[in-house]
Amino acid sequence: PPVDYTIYTDGSCLKNPGGPGGWAIVAKDEATGAVTEQNGGDPMTTNNRMELTAAIMALRLAPTGTRVALYTDSQYLKNGITKWVSGWKRRGWRKADGQPVLNQPLWMELDELYTAHTVYFHWVKGHAGHPLNERCDQLAKRAAMQAR
């Protein structure tokens, strides 16, 4: 389907869990062709938190109501938002085993942004030579190094 934005995301953590991490997005506005790169870091985080943060930042960038093709190399991110989140919400943000969902505040924000857009999630194999995924990886690692 046609989209307004094509966005690649990635997260990185140098010492997972509990080390410096970074997130990155490379976003293309399909109407203008303009490409935007953003990244940021956290001195004490996890890879999964950085993957979620990247997706949140991507959907914050795209105006509400727009159609977004979001590319990620994180199955955790893709499956969480497309398959698991509805069950977590039904169970009061608990997993099937009754344990609390990890990273709940990030999932809640992502879910709110996800429902405010039309999002088509695409999984890409990481470190497989896809140029925009590789660029995101490079930007996320740079942000993690700077956060150290």
JSON list of C-alpha atoms in Angstrom, two decimals:
[
{"chain": "A", "resi": 1, "resn": "PRO", "atom": "CA", "xyz": [0.00, 0.00, 0.00]},
{"chain": "A", "resi": 2, "resn": "PRO", "atom": "CA", "xyz": [1.12, 3.58, -0.57]},
{"chain": "A", "resi": 3, "resn": "VAL", "atom": "CA", "xyz": [2.67, 5.28, 2.45]},
{"chain": "A", "resi": 4, "resn": "ASP", "atom": "CA", "xyz": [3.49, 8.82, 3.54]},
{"chain": "A", "resi": 5, "resn": "TYR", "atom": "CA", "xyz": [6.71, 7.86, 5.33]},
{"chain": "A", "resi": 6, "resn": "THR", "atom": "CA", "xyz": [9.21, 5.02, 5.05]},
{"chain": "A", "resi": 7, "resn": "ILE", "atom": "CA", "xyz": [11.18, 4.72, 8.26]},
{"chain": "A", "resi": 8, "resn": "TYR", "atom": "CA", "xyz": [14.00, 2.40, 9.29]},
{"chain": "A", "resi": 9, "resn": "THR", "atom": "CA", "xyz": [14.72, 1.98, 13.00]},
{"chain": "A", "resi": 10, "resn": "ASP", "atom": "CA", "xyz": [17.38, 0.31, 15.11]},
{"chain": "A", "resi": 11, "resn": "GLY", "atom": "CA", "xyz": [18.50, 0.01, 18.69]},
{"chain": "A", "resi": 12, "resn": "SER", "atom": "CA", "xyz": [21.86, -0.96, 20.11]},
{"chain": "A", "resi": 13, "resn": "CYS", "atom": "CA", "xyz": [23.31, -1.71, 23.52]},
{"chain": "A", "resi": 14, "resn": "LEU", "atom": "CA", "xyz": [27.05, -2.07, 24.03]},
{"chain": "A", "resi": 15, "resn": "LYS", "atom": "CA", "xyz": [26.75, -4.13, 27.23]},
{"chain": "A", "resi": 16, "resn": "ASN", "atom": "CA", "xyz": [23.29, -5.70, 27.26]},
{"chain": "A", "resi": 17, "resn": "PRO", "atom": "CA", "xyz": [21.57, -5.51, 29.67]},
{"chain": "A", "resi": 18, "resn": "GLY", "atom": "CA", "xyz": [22.55, -2.49, 31.70]},
{"chain": "A", "resi": 19, "resn": "GLY", "atom": "CA", "xyz": [25.06, -0.71, 29.53]},
{"chain": "A", "resi": 20, "resn": "PRO", "atom": "CA", "xyz": [25.20, 2.28, 27.23]},
{"chain": "A", "resi": 21, "resn": "GLY", "atom": "CA", "xyz": [22.78, 2.12, 24.35]},
{"chain": "A", "resi": 22, "resn": "GLY", "atom": "CA", "xyz": [21.61, 4.05, 21.34]},
{"chain": "A", "resi": 23, "resn": "TRP", "atom": "CA", "xyz": [18.64, 4.28, 19.01]},
{"chain": "A", "resi": 24, "resn": "ALA", "atom": "CA", "xyz": [18.37, 5.61, 15.47]},
{"chain": "A", "resi": 25, "resn": "ILE", "atom": "CA", "xyz": [15.89, 6.30, 12.70]},
{"chain": "A", "resi": 26, "resn": "VAL", "atom": "CA", "xyz": [16.25, 7.07, 9.01]},
{"chain": "A", "resi": 27, "resn": "ALA", "atom": "CA", "xyz": [12.97, 8.48, 7.72]},
{"chain": "A", "resi": 28, "resn": "LYS", "atom": "CA", "xyz": [11.94, 9.37, 4.18]},
{"chain": "A", "resi": 29, "resn": "ASP", "atom": "CA", "xyz": [9.00, 11.67, 3.54]},
{"chain": "A", "resi": 30, "resn": "GLU", "atom": "CA", "xyz": [7.58, 10.07, 0.41]},
{"chain": "A", "resi": 31, "resn": "ALA", "atom": "CA", "xyz": [5.85, 13.29, -0.74]},
{"chain": "A", "resi": 32, "resn": "THR", "atom": "CA", "xyz": [9.00, 15.43, -0.75]},
{"chain": "A", "resi": 33, "resn": "GLY", "atom": "CA", "xyz": [11.78, 12.85, -0.83]},
{"chain": "A", "resi": 34, "resn": "ALA", "atom": "CA", "xyz": [13.37, 14.51, 2.20]},
{"chain": "A", "resi": 35, "resn": "VAL", "atom": "CA", "xyz": [15.38, 12.13, 4.40]},
{"chain": "A", "resi": 36, "resn": "THR", "atom": "CA", "xyz": [15.74, 12.76, 8.13]},
{"chain": "A", "resi": 37, "resn": "GLU", "atom": "CA", "xyz": [18.19, 10.97, 10.42]},
{"chain": "A", "resi": 38, "resn": "GLN", "atom": "CA", "xyz": [17.84, 11.06, 14.21]},
{"chain": "A", "resi": 39, "resn": "ASN", "atom": "CA", "xyz": [19.61, 9.23, 17.00]},
{"chain": "A", "resi": 40, "resn": "GLY", "atom": "CA", "xyz": [20.08, 9.37, 20.73]},
{"chain": "A", "resi": 41, "resn": "GLY", "atom": "CA", "xyz": [21.53, 7.41, 23.59]},
{"chain": "A", "resi": 42, "resn": "ASP", "atom": "CA", "xyz": [21.18, 6.32, 27.19]},
{"chain": "A", "resi": 43, "resn": "PRO", "atom": "CA", "xyz": [24.12, 5.50, 29.49]},
{"chain": "A", "resi": 44, "resn": "MET", "atom": "CA", "xyz": [22.26, 2.63, 31.22]},
{"chain": "A", "resi": 45, "resn": "THR", "atom": "CA", "xyz": [19.71, 0.69, 29.18]},
{"chain": "A", "resi": 46, "resn": "THR", "atom": "CA", "xyz": [18.94, -2.50, 27.25]},
{"chain": "A", "resi": 47, "resn": "ASN", "atom": "CA", "xyz": [18.82, -3.36, 23.57]},
{"chain": "A", "resi": 48, "resn": "ASN", "atom": "CA", "xyz": [15.04, -3.90, 23.72]},
{"chain": "A", "resi": 49, "resn": "ARG", "atom": "CA", "xyz": [14.45, -0.47, 25.30]},
{"chain": "A", "resi": 50, "resn": "MET", "atom": "CA", "xyz": [16.50, 1.12, 22.52]},
{"chain": "A", "resi": 51, "resn": "GLU", "atom": "CA", "xyz": [14.54, -0.76, 19.81]},
{"chain": "A", "resi": 52, "resn": "LEU", "atom": "CA", "xyz": [11.27, 0.48, 21.35]},
{"chain": "A", "resi": 53, "resn": "THR", "atom": "CA", "xyz": [12.59, 4.03, 21.70]},
{"chain": "A", "resi": 54, "resn": "ALA", "atom": "CA", "xyz": [13.58, 4.07, 18.02]},
{"chain": "A", "resi": 55, "resn": "ALA", "atom": "CA", "xyz": [10.05, 3.07, 16.98]},
{"chain": "A", "resi": 56, "resn": "ILE", "atom": "CA", "xyz": [8.53, 5.68, 19.31]},
{"chain": "A", "resi": 57, "resn": "MET", "atom": "CA", "xyz": [10.76, 8.39, 17.86]},
{"chain": "A", "resi": 58, "resn": "ALA", "atom": "CA", "xyz": [9.88, 7.26, 14.34]},
{"chain": "A", "resi": 59, "resn": "LEU", "atom": "CA", "xyz": [6.15, 7.55, 14.97]},
{"chain": "A", "resi": 60, "resn": "ARG", "atom": "CA", "xyz": [6.58, 10.87, 16.79]},
{"chain": "A", "resi": 61, "resn": "LEU", "atom": "CA", "xyz": [8.28, 12.17, 13.63]},
{"chain": "A", "resi": 62, "resn": "ALA", "atom": "CA", "xyz": [5.38, 11.19, 11.36]},
{"chain": "A", "resi": 63, "resn": "PRO", "atom": "CA", "xyz": [2.31, 13.42, 11.76]},
{"chain": "A", "resi": 64, "resn": "THR", "atom": "CA", "xyz": [-0.75, 11.82, 13.36]},
{"chain": "A", "resi": 65, "resn": "GLY", "atom": "CA", "xyz": [-2.93, 10.00, 10.86]},
{"chain": "A", "resi": 66, "resn": "THR", "atom": "CA", "xyz": [-0.20, 9.34, 8.33]},
{"chain": "A", "resi": 67, "resn": "ARG", "atom": "CA", "xyz": [0.66, 5.98, 6.78]},
{"chain": "A", "resi": 68, "resn": "VAL", "atom": "CA", "xyz": [4.05, 4.65, 7.81]},
{"chain": "A", "resi": 69, "resn": "ALA", "atom": "CA", "xyz": [6.10, 1.74, 6.53]},
{"chain": "A", "resi": 70, "resn": "LEU", "atom": "CA", "xyz": [8.32, 0.93, 9.52]},
{"chain": "A", "resi": 71, "resn": "TYR", "atom": "CA", "xyz": [11.30, -1.36, 9.04]},
{"chain": "A", "resi": 72, "resn": "THR", "atom": "CA", "xyz": [12.99, -3.06, 12.00]},
{"chain": "A", "resi": 73, "resn": "ASP", "atom": "CA", "xyz": [15.39, -5.92, 12.58]},
{"chain": "A", "resi": 74, "resn": "SER", "atom": "CA", "xyz": [13.79, -6.57, 15.99]},
{"chain": "A", "resi": 75, "resn": "GLN", "atom": "CA", "xyz": [11.30, -9.44, 16.22]},
{"chain": "A", "resi": 76, "resn": "TYR", "atom": "CA", "xyz": [10.62, -8.31, 19.82]},
{"chain": "A", "resi": 77, "resn": "LEU", "atom": "CA", "xyz": [9.42, -4.94, 18.55]},
{"chain": "A", "resi": 78, "resn": "LYS", "atom": "CA", "xyz": [7.47, -6.22, 15.56]},
{"chain": "A", "resi": 79, "resn": "ASN", "atom": "CA", "xyz": [5.76, -9.10, 17.39]},
{"chain": "A", "resi": 80, "resn": "GLY", "atom": "CA", "xyz": [5.15, -7.05, 20.52]},
{"chain": "A", "resi": 81, "resn": "ILE", "atom": "CA", "xyz": [3.17, -4.34, 18.77]},
{"chain": "A", "resi": 82, "resn": "THR", "atom": "CA", "xyz": [1.46, -6.48, 16.11]},
{"chain": "A", "resi": 83, "resn": "LYS", "atom": "CA", "xyz": [0.71, -9.66, 18.10]},
{"chain": "A", "resi": 84, "resn": "TRP", "atom": "CA", "xyz": [1.23, -9.42, 21.86]},
{"chain": "A", "resi": 85, "resn": "VAL", "atom": "CA", "xyz": [0.12, -5.94, 22.96]},
{"chain": "A", "resi": 86, "resn": "SER", "atom": "CA", "xyz": [-3.63, -6.61, 22.70]},
{"chain": "A", "resi": 87, "resn": "GLY", "atom": "CA", "xyz": [-3.33, -9.56, 25.10]},
{"chain": "A", "resi": 88, "resn": "TRP", "atom": "CA", "xyz": [-1.13, -7.59, 27.48]},
{"chain": "A", "resi": 89, "resn": "LYS", "atom": "CA", "xyz": [-3.72, -4.82, 27.61]},
{"chain": "A", "resi": 90, "resn": "ARG", "atom": "CA", "xyz": [-6.56, -7.31, 28.20]},
{"chain": "A", "resi": 91, "resn": "ARG", "atom": "CA", "xyz": [-4.59, -8.79, 31.11]},
{"chain": "A", "resi": 92, "resn": "GLY", "atom": "CA", "xyz": [-3.75, -5.41, 32.66]},
{"chain": "A", "resi": 93, "resn": "TRP", "atom": "CA", "xyz": [-0.25, -5.25, 31.13]},
{"chain": "A", "resi": 94, "resn": "ARG", "atom": "CA", "xyz": [0.65, -8.75, 32.23]},
{"chain": "A", "resi": 95, "resn": "LYS", "atom": "CA", "xyz": [2.15, -11.49, 30.10]},
{"chain": "A", "resi": 96, "resn": "ALA", "atom": "CA", "xyz": [0.42, -14.85, 29.64]},
{"chain": "A", "resi": 97, "resn": "ASP", "atom": "CA", "xyz": [2.38, -16.21, 32.63]},
{"chain": "A", "resi": 98, "resn": "GLY", "atom": "CA", "xyz": [1.02, -13.43, 34.85]},
{"chain": "A", "resi": 99, "resn": "GLN", "atom": "CA", "xyz": [4.30, -11.55, 35.12]},
{"chain": "A", "resi": 100, "resn": "PRO", "atom": "CA", "xyz": [4.33, -7.81, 34.41]},
{"chain": "A", "resi": 101, "resn": "VAL", "atom": "CA", "xyz": [5.25, -6.77, 30.87]},
{"chain": "A", "resi": 102, "resn": "LEU", "atom": "CA", "xyz": [8.83, -5.50, 30.72]},
{"chain": "A", "resi": 103, "resn": "ASN", "atom": "CA", "xyz": [9.28, -1.95, 29.43]},
{"chain": "A", "resi": 104, "resn": "GLN", "atom": "CA", "xyz": [5.57, -1.24, 29.99]},
{"chain": "A", "resi": 105, "resn": "PRO", "atom": "CA", "xyz": [5.81, 2.60, 29.78]},
{"chain": "A", "resi": 106, "resn": "LEU", "atom": "CA", "xyz": [7.54, 2.32, 26.39]},
{"chain": "A", "resi": 107, "resn": "TRP", "atom": "CA", "xyz": [5.01, -0.22, 25.12]},
{"chain": "A", "resi": 108, "resn": "MET", "atom": "CA", "xyz": [2.15, 2.01, 26.27]},
{"chain": "A", "resi": 109, "resn": "GLU", "atom": "CA", "xyz": [3.54, 5.03, 24.43]},
{"chain": "A", "resi": 110, "resn": "LEU", "atom": "CA", "xyz": [4.28, 2.98, 21.33]},
{"chain": "A", "resi": 111, "resn": "ASP", "atom": "CA", "xyz": [0.76, 1.52, 21.36]},
{"chain": "A", "resi": 112, "resn": "GLU", "atom": "CA", "xyz": [-0.74, 5.02, 21.58]},
{"chain": "A", "resi": 113, "resn": "LEU", "atom": "CA", "xyz": [1.37, 6.22, 18.62]},
{"chain": "A", "resi": 114, "resn": "TYR", "atom": "CA", "xyz": [0.72, 3.00, 16.68]},
{"chain": "A", "resi": 115, "resn": "THR", "atom": "CA", "xyz": [-3.05, 3.49, 16.92]},
{"chain": "A", "resi": 116, "resn": "ALA", "atom": "CA", "xyz": [-2.71, 7.17, 15.87]},
{"chain": "A", "resi": 117, "resn": "HIS", "atom": "CA", "xyz": [-1.14, 6.14, 12.54]},
{"chain": "A", "resi": 118, "resn": "THR", "atom": "CA", "xyz": [-1.59, 3.42, 9.94]},
{"chain": "A", "resi": 119, "resn": "VAL", "atom": "CA", "xyz": [1.60, 1.43, 10.42]},
{"chain": "A", "resi": 120, "resn": "TYR", "atom": "CA", "xyz": [2.88, -1.36, 8.22]},
{"chain": "A", "resi": 121, "resn": "PHE", "atom": "CA", "xyz": [5.63, -3.19, 10.11]},
{"chain": "A", "resi": 122, "resn": "HIS", "atom": "CA", "xyz": [8.34, -4.92, 8.10]},
{"chain": "A", "resi": 123, "resn": "TRP", "atom": "CA", "xyz": [11.06, -7.14, 9.55]},
{"chain": "A", "resi": 124, "resn": "VAL", "atom": "CA", "xyz": [14.47, -7.06, 7.89]},
{"chain": "A", "resi": 125, "resn": "LYS", "atom": "CA", "xyz": [17.38, -9.31, 8.77]},
{"chain": "A", "resi": 126, "resn": "GLY", "atom": "CA", "xyz": [19.98, -7.32, 10.68]},
{"chain": "A", "resi": 127, "resn": "HIS", "atom": "CA", "xyz": [23.56, -7.05, 9.45]},
{"chain": "A", "resi": 128, "resn": "ALA", "atom": "CA", "xyz": [22.53, -8.43, 6.06]},
{"chain": "A", "resi": 129, "resn": "GLY", "atom": "CA", "xyz": [23.74, -5.53, 3.97]},
{"chain": "A", "resi": 130, "resn": "HIS", "atom": "CA", "xyz": [20.48, -3.56, 3.65]},
{"chain": "A", "resi": 131, "resn": "PRO", "atom": "CA", "xyz": [21.77, 0.03, 3.25]},
{"chain": "A", "resi": 132, "resn": "LEU", "atom": "CA", "xyz": [19.20, 1.88, 5.39]},
{"chain": "A", "resi": 133, "resn": "ASN", "atom": "CA", "xyz": [19.20, -0.78, 8.10]},
{"chain": "A", "resi": 134, "resn": "GLU", "atom": "CA", "xyz": [23.00, -0.64, 8.16]},
{"chain": "A", "resi": 135, "resn": "ARG", "atom": "CA", "xyz": [22.87, 3.17, 8.39]},
{"chain": "A", "resi": 136, "resn": "CYS", "atom": "CA", "xyz": [20.52, 2.94, 11.38]},
{"chain": "A", "resi": 137, "resn": "ASP", "atom": "CA", "xyz": [22.82, 0.41, 13.02]},
{"chain": "A", "resi": 138, "resn": "GLN", "atom": "CA", "xyz": [25.79, 2.75, 12.52]},
{"chain": "A", "resi": 139, "resn": "LEU", "atom": "CA", "xyz": [23.89, 5.74, 13.97]},
{"chain": "A", "resi": 140, "resn": "ALA", "atom": "CA", "xyz": [22.61, 3.73, 16.96]},
{"chain": "A", "resi": 141, "resn": "LYS", "atom": "CA", "xyz": [26.09, 2.41, 17.77]},
{"chain": "A", "resi": 142, "resn": "ARG", "atom": "CA", "xyz": [27.52, 5.93, 17.50]},
{"chain": "A", "resi": 143, "resn": "ALA", "atom": "CA", "xyz": [24.88, 7.21, 19.95]},
{"chain": "A", "resi": 144, "resn": "ALA", "atom": "CA", "xyz": [25.66, 4.33, 22.33]},
{"chain": "A", "resi": 145, "resn": "MET", "atom": "CA", "xyz": [29.37, 5.16, 22.22]},
{"chain": "A", "resi": 146, "resn": "GLN", "atom": "CA", "xyz": [28.59, 8.82, 22.96]},
{"chain": "A", "resi": 147, "resn": "ALA", "atom": "CA", "xyz": [26.31, 7.82, 25.86]},
{"chain": "A", "resi": 148, "resn": "ARG", "atom": "CA", "xyz": [29.07, 5.75, 27.44]}
]
